[in-house]
Amino acid sequence: MRKTSIKDIALKANVSIATVSYVLNGTRNVRPETHKRVTEAIEELNYKPNDIAKSLKRNRTNTIGVIAEDVTVFNAPDIIDGINDFGDRHDLHILLVNLRLDKRIGRNFGDTEAYRKYAANAVSELLSKQVDGIIYIGVHTRDLTGLIDAEGIPIVYTYGYTQNDISIQYNDEQASYEAMSYLVRKGHSRIAIISGLMDSIPSRQRLKGYYKAVTDFELPFDPLLIKMGDWERESGYRLTAELLALPEPPTAILSMNDVMVVGVLQAADECGVSIPGELSVIGFDDREFSDYLRPRITTMGLPLHEMGYQAIEALYHLINGNKVQTLVMPECRLIERDSVGVAQ
Amino acid sequence: MRKTSIKDIALKANVSIATVSYVLNGTRNVRPETHKRVTEAIEELNYKPNDIAKSLKRNRTNTIGVIAEDVTVFNAPDIIDGINDFGDRHDLHILLVNLRLDKRIGRNFGDTEAYRKYAANAVSELLSKQVDGIIYIGVHTRDLTGLIDAEGIPIVYTYGYTQNDISIQYNDEQASYEAMSYLVRKGHSRIAIISGLMDSIPSRQRLKGYYKAVTDFELPFDPLLIKMGDWERESGYRLTAELLALPEPPTAILSMNDVMVVGVLQAADECGVSIPGELSVIGFDDREFSDYLRPRITTMGLPLHEMGYQAIEALYHLINGNKVQTLVMPECRLIERDSVGVAQ
DNA sequence: CTGTTAGCGCATTCAT
DNA sequence: ATGAATGCGCTAACAG
């Protein structure tokens, strides 16, 4: 048997289908008595509205497409959670497309052509599904200009950006500045930094925050304390060994992610340097494991949930033709644990 | 201006809308010349099909609803990735609903009433969106009978089950048996086990595997080596301390998850027992951090991707009215790292 | 090989 | 306060 439609309701309640539609949507005043008859019929027939038909008629689906470059990468789940948070409150549904880039092309993001077709496909599917807008979640922050063409429907990027569209990023400069401030408050002045790959915007922004702190707090500036890492554990290990071999080693290290901190810990251990006794470390990302290492790692937590929330919020305004109010950049938050000690 | 529809194509190509539909879907033979005219018109007008209209007509959306109890919990992303894997190959789209249970109700899963309304809402939304089927991903394996009513549309559970529906689980008993075999091969015979909460099915199944191994390999059976943990780090710590204080301590510990291993490591460290020198440990889950701890943790990896894949595969068959062939239970895989040594 | 047409379930305009 | 009728874009049955 067919599913029950408003036609069945109308029949049962002895009204027109228009009236049913009106009580369903509250679009027009309906006499209480009629209203009651309709409501009862709906109840009795266990009627469930068909959003597909509604969408076709209204030319609006209340569904947004979320393209994640890879859902298994650590930033995605919390961003999606933020999107859901707002979506729940505003009756917006999520059509999720997972590009699975990590599995399909590994880390080779420079080669845009390798995944352009996946991205284009995703957009195409979403467009066919008539989504009201799109959110694109990158695996790491980079310029995505020209990757896809949203064909005029609203789009917002996060963990990535283009030259023409809205994107949500957290404040990298502020984050590293705040990390530095914390270290300074703990009495450190000879502070080293291990960066991520320098072709990355966050790396550059964070370095900027580092310099600003060095200037503001009048710390000794020593180029030997600035090390270029590559986000991987091994570089943390290698560069820390170099740092510790310096005639005058740093008393603290700011690492641009938690993964490299794993290498820092290992190098310190092998050099017989205790953390946080003789060397302090502060990481970035607040990865789950940073709470499981010994010592537990103090780190700058990323506002992932908030980024997702802001992204869909911005998209929501775009969809409704409202001006997107200038949002404040979400900020990282210091997660204080045990890897930073006071300098003697 | 309105989006272009097949009507526009028909007009431009001088054919009927039916013909356009036929070339679009390959549903019927079309004269090559006509075909070409249509294809060109499609190209020129940059036509994009409207799946909403198609779905309404066909009464089929090619979309499945995925209800995740919490996407930020570690098992969800890989399961979803497996779902996407199959979905990509079979033109199935994913409407994702995130119950956000961890944030909304914490770990209090016993109190079904606390989240029944969230779950019911999710199903209701999905039903309105006319999904062809539903996959339910729990945060941990338990009986979900009666939680939701899918109103007759196909549903498959994973990381959870009901008494009436299909569910995909990995083989817990085999997994712990395999872990034990590995330990035995490494020369261990006095092997302790730290379980999860005993109201959990996986805990019981794994204990079964443990007993089977004890029997098969004729290991000394000592009730003192069996400890009931609660999945949390602290219990791993506490129980390991107890184990090490035994007159005859074990030479190896099988921990039912990696988080408790963190506690094991700490306790061993504080007791001056070296791992893997004097004590071996094997965990469960292959959490990312198990590669970052020192020593790197040997652990049983969960077949999450495969579970997602099997779940949607089963659902696909259900939707198409095919018999779901009896699937083989996906199995855990040993990830060999550095926390297990040979017993002297 | 191609065209005509009904209708999927619903919101909405125009009547009354 | 309510109803009749139209059409959103598309597929498929029917007709030729």
XYZ file of C-alpha atoms (C1' of nucleotides) in Angstrom:
720
model
C 0.000 0.000 0.000
C 1.072 3.509 -0.876
C 2.292 5.829 1.824
C -0.355 8.161 3.117
C -0.306 11.619 1.586
C -2.165 14.782 2.337
C -4.752 13.583 -0.120
C -5.651 10.756 2.223
C -5.803 13.154 5.114
C -8.054 15.489 3.194
C -10.387 12.649 2.333
C -10.577 11.408 5.873
C -11.039 14.834 7.430
C -13.477 15.921 4.800
C -11.523 18.974 3.767
C -9.509 19.956 0.730
C -5.841 19.140 0.403
C -5.176 22.856 0.577
C -6.583 23.000 4.058
C -4.430 20.107 5.132
C -1.416 21.928 3.808
C -2.449 25.002 5.749
C -2.717 23.255 9.074
C 0.516 21.400 8.398
C 2.429 24.584 7.770
C 0.381 27.033 9.784
C 0.275 29.138 6.662
C -3.262 30.342 7.161
C -5.895 30.524 9.826
C -8.064 27.467 10.070
C -11.192 27.099 12.127
C -10.343 25.245 15.360
C -12.857 22.556 14.638
C -11.501 21.898 11.157
C -8.013 22.038 12.541
C -8.890 19.354 15.018
C -10.403 17.080 12.391
C -7.279 17.357 10.280
C -4.909 16.805 13.172
C -6.789 13.720 14.165
C -6.721 12.300 10.682
C -2.989 12.913 10.545
C -2.589 11.075 13.788
C -4.781 8.157 12.839
C -3.228 7.610 9.456
C 0.276 8.088 10.848
C 0.980 10.606 8.168
C 4.571 11.619 7.475
C 5.170 14.588 5.211
C 7.170 14.018 2.062
C 9.979 16.519 1.986
C 10.928 15.551 -1.518
C 7.648 16.782 -2.895
C 7.841 19.843 -0.732
C 11.333 20.585 -1.942
C 10.338 20.239 -5.554
C 7.501 22.645 -5.104
C 9.355 25.156 -2.989
C 12.606 24.887 -4.878
C 14.429 24.640 -1.607
C 15.616 21.537 0.178
C 16.763 22.747 3.582
C 19.733 20.556 2.932
C 23.304 21.618 2.600
C 26.105 19.663 1.061
C 29.228 19.113 3.117
C 32.279 18.123 1.140
C 35.001 16.799 3.406
C 38.354 16.160 1.818
C 38.735 13.318 4.270
C 36.509 12.519 7.231
C 39.145 10.328 8.835
C 41.522 13.237 9.231
C 41.492 14.602 12.739
C 39.932 17.974 12.081
C 36.841 16.728 10.261
C 34.692 15.136 12.967
C 34.613 18.157 15.242
C 33.984 20.547 12.387
C 31.111 18.362 11.248
C 29.876 18.279 14.812
C 29.765 22.058 14.816
C 27.875 22.030 11.552
C 25.365 19.605 13.039
C 25.013 21.769 16.096
C 23.802 24.731 14.073
C 21.960 22.507 11.608
C 19.882 20.978 14.386
C 18.803 24.377 15.571
C 17.805 25.597 12.152
C 16.290 22.532 10.578
C 19.117 22.141 8.097
C 20.093 18.690 6.928
C 23.493 17.478 5.898
C 24.335 15.618 2.733
C 27.861 14.398 3.327
C 30.359 13.742 0.590
C 33.696 12.326 1.609
C 36.411 12.830 -0.988
C 38.619 10.267 0.766
C 41.672 12.133 -0.398
C 44.054 10.641 2.104
C 43.332 7.157 0.828
C 43.117 8.114 -2.819
C 46.015 10.439 -3.337
C 47.896 10.530 -0.034
C 49.423 13.842 0.921
C 50.186 15.089 -2.536
C 47.918 18.127 -2.437
C 50.077 20.173 -4.721
C 48.870 18.135 -7.643
C 45.411 19.606 -7.887
C 44.621 17.659 -11.025
C 44.815 14.405 -9.101
C 41.648 15.181 -7.212
C 39.906 17.838 -9.267
C 37.614 15.272 -10.790
C 36.600 13.953 -7.367
C 35.818 17.439 -6.183
C 33.954 18.310 -9.360
C 31.922 15.143 -9.084
C 31.011 15.926 -5.526
C 29.739 19.358 -6.478
C 27.839 17.948 -9.396
C 26.083 15.349 -7.276
C 25.225 17.935 -4.689
C 23.874 20.292 -7.289
C 21.673 17.547 -8.677
C 20.408 16.933 -5.193
C 19.481 20.607 -5.136
C 21.320 21.479 -1.950
C 20.820 25.037 -0.789
C 24.523 25.573 -0.204
C 27.877 23.882 0.232
C 30.542 23.740 2.916
C 33.993 22.576 1.893
C 36.269 21.176 4.599
C 39.899 20.849 3.596
C 42.440 18.573 5.237
C 44.772 21.480 5.645
C 44.615 25.175 5.057
C 45.559 26.187 1.516
C 44.374 28.153 -1.486
C 41.647 26.206 -3.263
C 40.811 28.838 -5.852
C 39.564 27.307 -9.054
C 39.263 23.789 -7.708
C 35.516 23.682 -8.020
C 32.710 25.716 -9.497
C 29.667 25.914 -7.272
C 27.597 27.230 -10.175
C 26.265 30.148 -8.273
C 25.031 28.452 -5.165
C 26.425 29.718 -1.866
C 29.623 28.109 -0.660
C 31.769 28.510 2.420
C 35.221 27.061 2.960
C 36.931 26.061 6.125
C 40.435 24.632 6.487
C 41.005 26.098 3.088
C 40.026 29.245 1.225
C 39.644 30.792 -2.191
C 40.112 34.289 -3.452
C 36.427 34.871 -3.968
C 34.489 32.979 -1.365
C 33.884 33.235 2.313
C 36.077 31.045 4.452
C 36.371 30.425 8.148
C 39.827 30.245 9.660
C 41.032 30.478 13.188
C 43.520 33.058 14.265
C 46.948 31.479 13.915
C 48.910 34.546 14.801
C 47.003 35.121 18.008
C 47.382 31.473 18.910
C 51.141 31.336 18.731
C 51.360 34.717 20.401
C 49.269 33.426 23.248
C 51.401 30.303 23.541
C 54.473 32.493 23.715
C 52.895 34.746 26.325
C 52.209 31.727 28.455
C 55.795 30.568 28.170
C 57.014 34.039 29.058
C 54.735 34.138 32.077
C 56.366 30.892 33.130
C 59.694 32.663 33.090
C 61.038 31.516 29.738
C 62.879 33.822 27.419
C 65.055 31.600 25.308
C 62.247 29.993 23.347
C 62.685 27.920 20.214
C 60.039 27.256 17.624
C 59.628 24.245 15.368
C 57.451 25.162 12.426
C 55.392 23.141 10.023
C 56.067 23.208 6.304
C 56.703 26.777 5.280
C 54.482 26.655 2.227
C 51.581 26.599 4.637
C 49.771 29.736 5.657
C 49.328 28.657 9.273
C 53.065 28.131 9.577
C 53.712 31.640 8.385
C 51.033 33.191 10.553
C 52.250 31.405 13.620
C 55.777 32.478 12.945
C 54.457 36.002 12.791
C 52.932 35.578 16.226
C 56.255 34.252 17.440
C 58.126 37.289 16.151
C 55.564 39.615 17.585
C 55.988 38.005 20.985
C 59.758 38.156 20.711
C 59.457 41.864 20.026
C 56.733 42.699 22.534
C 58.360 40.807 25.354
C 61.851 41.838 24.347
C 63.105 38.288 24.175
C 66.577 37.545 22.880
C 66.254 36.992 19.171
C 68.360 34.128 17.895
C 67.819 32.666 14.411
C 69.308 29.416 15.640
C 66.157 28.914 17.674
C 63.972 28.898 14.609
C 63.634 25.474 13.048
C 61.707 24.460 9.956
C 59.853 21.195 10.495
C 57.428 19.353 8.261
C 54.579 18.476 10.681
C 55.927 14.942 11.116
C 57.271 13.313 14.218
C 60.723 12.729 12.814
C 61.327 16.406 12.207
C 60.428 17.153 15.812
C 62.939 14.568 16.875
C 65.738 15.722 14.625
C 65.312 19.429 15.217
C 65.078 19.038 18.975
C 68.348 17.117 18.944
C 69.884 20.044 17.064
C 68.397 22.518 19.495
C 69.717 20.651 22.501
C 73.183 20.477 20.961
C 73.359 24.253 20.794
C 75.967 25.966 22.977
C 73.101 27.732 24.618
C 70.004 25.553 24.229
C 66.471 26.894 24.629
C 64.529 26.364 27.833
C 61.269 25.988 25.951
C 60.062 24.832 22.556
C 56.909 25.830 20.767
C 55.998 23.087 18.322
C 53.458 23.841 15.611
C 51.689 20.557 16.144
C 51.379 17.794 18.690
C 52.745 15.109 16.400
C 56.133 16.796 16.287
C 56.021 17.006 20.070
C 56.195 13.231 20.131
C 59.575 13.588 18.454
C 60.566 16.347 20.854
C 59.864 14.074 23.798
C 61.890 11.268 22.336
C 64.875 13.457 21.545
C 64.830 15.022 24.996
C 64.637 11.600 26.561
C 67.598 10.347 24.589
C 69.612 13.433 25.465
C 68.825 12.924 29.121
C 66.933 16.171 29.268
C 63.851 16.056 31.471
C 60.524 17.594 30.532
C 59.288 19.835 31.990
C 62.194 20.035 34.429
C 64.910 21.171 32.072
C 62.928 21.786 28.933
C 59.356 22.916 28.408
C 57.264 22.070 25.350
C 54.005 23.369 24.104
C 52.194 21.890 21.129
C 49.357 22.718 18.770
C 46.091 20.944 17.973
C 45.152 19.322 21.285
C 45.155 15.924 19.674
C 43.697 13.290 21.892
C 47.040 11.623 22.437
C 48.559 14.735 23.942
C 46.719 13.825 27.120
C 48.119 10.283 27.051
C 51.793 11.054 26.650
C 54.069 11.439 29.616
C 54.303 14.170 30.519
C 50.840 15.179 29.378
C 51.325 17.832 26.713
C 50.275 21.425 27.118
C 48.925 22.510 23.763
C 46.889 25.082 21.855
C 43.469 23.569 21.192
C 41.844 24.302 17.847
C 38.315 25.756 17.735
C 37.101 23.083 15.324
C 33.556 22.901 16.555
C 33.245 26.637 16.375
C 34.662 26.716 12.864
C 32.028 24.303 11.671
C 29.390 26.281 13.473
C 30.519 29.563 11.976
C 30.807 28.046 8.535
C 27.219 26.879 8.441
C 26.053 30.050 10.121
C 27.658 32.117 7.386
C 26.236 29.817 4.750
C 22.808 30.139 6.296
C 22.930 33.888 5.918
C 24.187 33.612 2.390
C 21.337 31.276 1.509
C 18.778 33.622 2.956
C 20.256 36.553 1.143
C 21.330 38.264 4.324
C 24.588 40.071 4.712
C 27.099 37.901 6.464
C 28.035 39.959 9.451
C 31.778 40.205 9.863
C 32.492 37.288 12.084
C 35.183 37.269 14.704
C 37.856 34.726 13.885
C 37.534 31.802 16.245
C 40.492 31.530 18.554
C 42.612 28.689 19.812
C 42.520 27.938 23.481
C 45.422 26.970 25.695
C 45.045 23.512 27.200
C 47.261 23.557 30.223
C 48.833 20.231 31.118
C 52.211 19.115 32.372
C 54.819 19.772 29.726
C 55.602 23.340 30.658
C 57.529 24.181 33.814
C 58.778 27.421 35.265
C 62.214 28.510 34.106
C 64.757 28.930 36.844
C 16.313 33.075 -14.411
C 15.023 29.590 -13.769
C 17.380 26.649 -13.918
C 17.304 24.840 -17.194
C 15.138 21.748 -17.217
C 14.617 18.991 -19.716
C 11.857 21.109 -21.149
C 14.401 23.668 -22.261
C 16.552 20.953 -23.720
C 13.606 19.506 -25.583
C 12.765 22.894 -27.015
C 16.290 23.590 -28.108
C 16.876 20.143 -29.589
C 13.485 20.015 -31.190
C 12.399 16.802 -29.553
C 9.936 15.882 -26.846
C 10.850 15.933 -23.194
C 10.430 12.164 -23.195
C 13.240 11.796 -25.688
C 15.471 13.964 -23.570
C 14.720 11.745 -20.609
C 15.560 8.708 -22.679
C 18.959 9.933 -23.758
C 19.650 11.115 -20.234
C 18.912 7.718 -18.752
C 19.703 5.498 -21.701
C 16.303 3.988 -21.114
C 15.502 3.545 -24.765
C 17.231 3.537 -28.094
C 17.474 6.905 -29.719
C 18.587 7.632 -33.261
C 22.242 8.745 -33.190
C 21.416 12.005 -34.875
C 18.708 12.848 -32.384
C 20.949 11.744 -29.592
C 23.601 14.142 -30.751
C 21.208 17.074 -30.971
C 20.065 16.435 -27.433
C 23.543 15.989 -26.058
C 24.614 19.236 -27.628
C 21.675 21.111 -26.217
C 22.482 19.721 -22.797
C 26.017 20.891 -23.174
C 25.141 24.337 -24.433
C 22.548 25.045 -21.818
C 24.730 23.544 -19.086
C 21.876 21.398 -17.972
C 22.020 19.681 -14.585
C 19.388 17.060 -13.797
C 17.134 17.633 -10.839
C 17.310 14.588 -8.640
C 14.531 15.865 -6.455
C 12.022 15.651 -9.259
C 13.401 12.315 -10.284
C 13.121 11.003 -6.754
C 9.557 12.171 -6.434
C 8.613 10.417 -9.598
C 10.551 7.230 -8.990
C 9.775 7.069 -5.326
C 13.414 6.355 -4.652
C 16.113 8.780 -3.618
C 19.327 6.782 -3.862
C 20.066 8.314 -0.520
C 20.541 6.532 2.729
C 20.348 8.015 6.158
C 23.273 7.489 8.482
C 22.532 8.057 12.141
C 25.719 8.328 14.151
C 25.348 8.437 17.890
C 28.383 10.667 17.909
C 30.686 11.457 15.017
C 33.431 12.692 17.309
C 33.806 9.289 18.912
C 36.755 7.393 17.506
C 34.914 4.636 15.713
C 32.622 6.838 13.645
C 34.900 8.409 11.020
C 36.301 5.142 9.709
C 32.921 3.473 9.657
C 31.547 6.408 7.723
C 34.524 6.188 5.415
C 33.637 2.578 4.681
C 30.065 3.600 3.993
C 31.276 6.254 1.577
C 33.525 3.736 -0.107
C 30.618 1.518 -1.066
C 28.315 4.473 -1.609
C 30.648 5.959 -4.200
C 30.673 2.748 -6.153
C 26.922 2.387 -6.171
C 25.740 5.931 -6.555
C 24.332 6.079 -3.052
C 24.309 9.352 -1.197
C 24.594 9.912 2.508
C 22.324 12.023 4.638
C 24.155 12.294 7.921
C 22.476 12.794 11.264
C 24.694 13.222 14.269
C 22.952 12.556 17.556
C 25.820 14.213 19.462
C 25.162 11.912 22.380
C 28.517 12.381 24.014
C 27.922 16.116 24.346
C 24.244 15.855 25.178
C 24.062 13.044 27.653
C 27.644 11.964 28.308
C 28.211 8.276 28.898
C 24.912 7.501 30.528
C 23.681 5.087 27.871
C 21.690 3.011 30.272
C 19.101 5.730 30.448
C 17.540 5.143 27.067
C 14.841 7.714 27.676
C 17.426 10.463 27.765
C 18.111 10.123 24.072
C 15.100 8.324 22.684
C 13.617 11.585 21.469
C 16.808 12.500 19.638
C 16.888 9.139 17.939
C 13.189 9.260 17.093
C 13.602 12.721 15.643
C 16.466 11.579 13.499
C 14.441 8.738 12.060
C 11.497 11.015 11.491
C 13.578 13.550 9.581
C 15.146 10.829 7.511
C 11.778 9.324 6.723
C 10.504 12.692 5.579
C 13.525 12.977 3.351
C 12.476 9.654 1.872
C 15.766 7.876 2.390
C 15.877 4.386 0.952
C 17.354 2.921 4.120
C 19.111 3.700 7.380
C 22.397 2.774 9.017
C 22.702 3.274 12.747
C 26.196 3.641 14.215
C 26.375 3.286 17.988
C 29.133 4.620 20.197
C 29.516 1.238 21.757
C 28.074 -2.182 21.188
C 24.825 -2.782 23.043
C 21.238 -3.878 22.590
C 19.247 -1.107 20.968
C 16.004 -3.003 20.586
C 13.017 -0.713 20.729
C 14.979 2.510 20.576
C 13.656 3.526 17.210
C 11.017 2.470 14.756
C 12.171 2.611 11.159
C 8.576 2.314 9.966
C 9.289 -0.516 7.636
C 12.232 0.876 5.749
C 15.404 -1.213 5.756
C 17.813 -0.605 8.605
C 21.199 -2.001 9.525
C 23.021 -1.492 12.804
C 26.693 -1.446 13.532
C 28.326 -0.938 16.914
C 24.995 -1.918 18.319
C 22.268 -4.388 17.474
C 18.636 -5.215 17.983
C 16.803 -8.471 18.241
C 15.138 -8.103 14.889
C 17.423 -6.282 12.543
C 20.624 -7.000 10.736
C 23.738 -5.762 12.450
C 27.403 -5.839 11.619
C 29.827 -6.723 14.386
C 33.397 -7.793 14.326
C 34.514 -11.021 15.869
C 35.532 -10.231 19.432
C 36.208 -13.762 20.472
C 38.516 -14.440 17.565
C 40.291 -11.161 18.218
C 41.233 -11.857 21.807
C 42.073 -15.429 20.917
C 44.429 -14.186 18.251
C 46.020 -11.721 20.652
C 46.553 -14.568 23.108
C 48.028 -16.795 20.412
C 50.498 -14.101 19.579
C 51.513 -13.762 23.200
C 51.894 -17.523 23.479
C 54.039 -17.596 20.363
C 56.224 -15.044 22.075
C 56.730 -17.494 24.886
C 54.260 -16.139 27.432
C 52.093 -18.395 29.509
C 51.255 -16.394 32.593
C 48.994 -13.901 30.869
C 46.682 -11.477 32.638
C 43.653 -9.793 31.125
C 42.141 -6.440 31.971
C 38.572 -6.331 30.743
C 36.207 -3.524 29.931
C 32.925 -3.109 31.767
C 31.330 -6.502 32.109
C 27.895 -5.359 31.040
C 29.326 -5.054 27.567
C 29.038 -7.830 25.035
C 32.529 -7.287 23.626
C 33.991 -7.699 27.100
C 32.262 -11.015 27.522
C 33.162 -12.251 24.052
C 36.772 -11.327 24.481
C 36.919 -13.045 27.814
C 35.578 -16.098 26.046
C 38.445 -15.914 23.580
C 40.811 -15.601 26.503
C 39.433 -18.729 28.174
C 39.527 -20.642 24.933
C 43.179 -19.747 24.488
C 43.959 -20.697 28.064
C 42.396 -24.072 27.398
C 43.767 -24.680 23.904
C 47.295 -23.711 24.828
C 47.112 -25.329 28.236
C 48.113 -22.182 30.041
C 48.069 -22.045 33.805
C 44.650 -20.827 34.810
C 44.706 -18.340 37.663
C 41.653 -16.238 38.547
C 43.964 -13.651 40.045
C 45.070 -12.792 36.537
C 41.599 -11.747 35.497
C 40.831 -8.139 36.264
C 37.663 -6.198 35.609
C 38.364 -2.757 34.276
C 36.014 -0.049 33.036
C 37.655 1.038 29.755
C 39.250 4.048 31.450
C 42.890 4.791 31.941
C 42.716 4.799 35.708
C 41.476 1.225 35.879
C 44.393 0.102 33.739
C 46.700 1.836 36.164
C 45.133 0.473 39.306
C 44.719 -3.098 38.104
C 48.225 -3.285 36.734
C 49.561 -2.195 40.096
C 47.590 -5.042 41.653
C 48.870 -7.484 39.087
C 52.474 -6.494 39.635
C 52.058 -6.861 43.376
C 51.079 -10.491 42.983
C 53.478 -13.098 44.426
C 53.783 -14.414 40.917
C 53.038 -11.550 38.539
C 52.094 -12.107 34.895
C 54.656 -11.683 32.141
C 52.049 -10.265 29.775
C 48.813 -8.310 29.954
C 46.024 -8.236 27.422
C 44.118 -4.994 27.817
C 40.711 -4.686 26.208
C 41.441 -1.220 24.935
C 44.361 1.089 24.277
C 43.235 3.722 26.733
C 43.707 1.350 29.658
C 47.153 0.548 28.277
C 48.109 4.127 29.043
C 47.441 3.276 32.684
C 49.318 0.010 32.369
C 52.374 1.870 31.129
C 52.235 4.328 33.963
C 51.850 1.673 36.640
C 54.688 -0.394 35.211
C 56.876 2.676 35.094
C 56.166 3.531 38.702
C 56.840 -0.043 39.781
C 60.129 0.029 37.947
C 58.999 -2.697 35.593
C 60.203 -2.235 32.033
C 58.020 -2.786 29.007
C 58.523 -4.905 26.998
C 61.576 -6.162 28.878
C 59.874 -7.496 31.974
C 56.254 -7.109 31.053
C 54.495 -7.275 27.719
C 51.249 -5.490 26.889
C 48.850 -5.779 24.039
C 45.926 -3.435 23.563
C 42.740 -3.197 21.548
C 41.468 -0.602 19.060
C 44.648 0.606 17.382
C 43.938 4.129 18.454
C 46.192 6.632 16.808
C 48.018 7.380 20.043
C 49.153 3.802 20.455
C 51.797 4.557 17.865
C 52.911 7.643 19.773
C 53.404 6.124 23.188
C 56.731 4.749 24.299
C 57.012 1.914 23.772
C 54.755 1.928 20.754
C 51.799 -0.273 21.606
C 51.058 -3.558 19.913
C 47.304 -3.727 19.566
C 44.360 -5.399 17.863
C 43.130 -3.064 15.133
C 39.376 -2.841 14.596
C 37.941 -3.423 11.106
C 35.970 -0.174 11.185
C 36.139 0.619 7.511
C 35.029 -2.865 6.656
C 32.147 -2.676 9.123
C 30.845 0.433 7.454
C 31.308 -1.152 4.079
C 29.489 -4.316 5.076
C 26.714 -2.346 6.714
C 25.875 -0.397 3.604
C 26.375 -3.459 1.434
C 23.820 -5.350 3.490
C 21.494 -2.369 3.396
C 21.869 -2.154 -0.354
C 20.702 -5.711 -0.729
C 17.841 -5.142 1.643
C 16.734 -2.107 -0.340
C 16.818 -4.014 -3.581
C 14.889 -6.854 -2.095
C 17.765 -9.270 -2.423
C 18.640 -11.814 0.177
C 21.485 -10.593 2.303
C 24.056 -13.305 1.879
C 25.441 -14.433 5.184
C 28.384 -12.177 5.590
C 31.581 -13.214 7.264
C 32.171 -11.274 10.430
C 34.940 -8.779 9.850
C 37.999 -9.583 11.923
C 40.435 -7.547 13.944
C 44.000 -7.433 12.799
C 47.094 -7.530 14.938
C 49.173 -4.374 14.677
C 52.607 -5.426 15.759
C 54.631 -2.739 17.473
C 57.037 -2.656 20.395
C 55.159 -3.449 23.586
C 55.438 -7.209 23.417
C 58.727 -8.981 24.052
C 59.680 -12.633 24.210
C 59.336 -14.252 27.593
C 62.509 -15.659 28.991
C 12.323 5.512 -33.160
C 9.633 9.338 -31.128
C 5.800 12.038 -29.057
C 1.739 12.768 -25.693
C 0.334 12.573 -21.343
C -0.596 11.294 -16.516
C 0.802 11.954 -12.156
C 4.490 11.573 -8.063
C 3.058 14.955 -3.163
C 2.863 19.225 -2.179
C 2.390 24.782 -1.819
C 0.049 28.340 -3.544
C -2.914 31.447 -6.393
C -7.359 32.582 -7.312
C -11.891 32.027 -6.284
C -15.776 31.994 -3.222
C -12.418 30.237 6.483
C -12.118 26.991 2.765
C -11.753 24.762 -1.964
C -10.371 24.014 -6.948
C -6.905 24.052 -9.837
C -2.115 24.646 -11.376
C 2.487 23.184 -11.838
C 7.382 22.214 -9.731
C 10.834 18.532 -13.147
C 10.763 14.282 -14.160
C 9.701 9.019 -15.614
C 7.082 5.721 -17.750
C 2.984 3.909 -19.772
C 0.742 4.313 -23.907
C 0.166 5.554 -28.654
C 1.741 5.951 -32.960
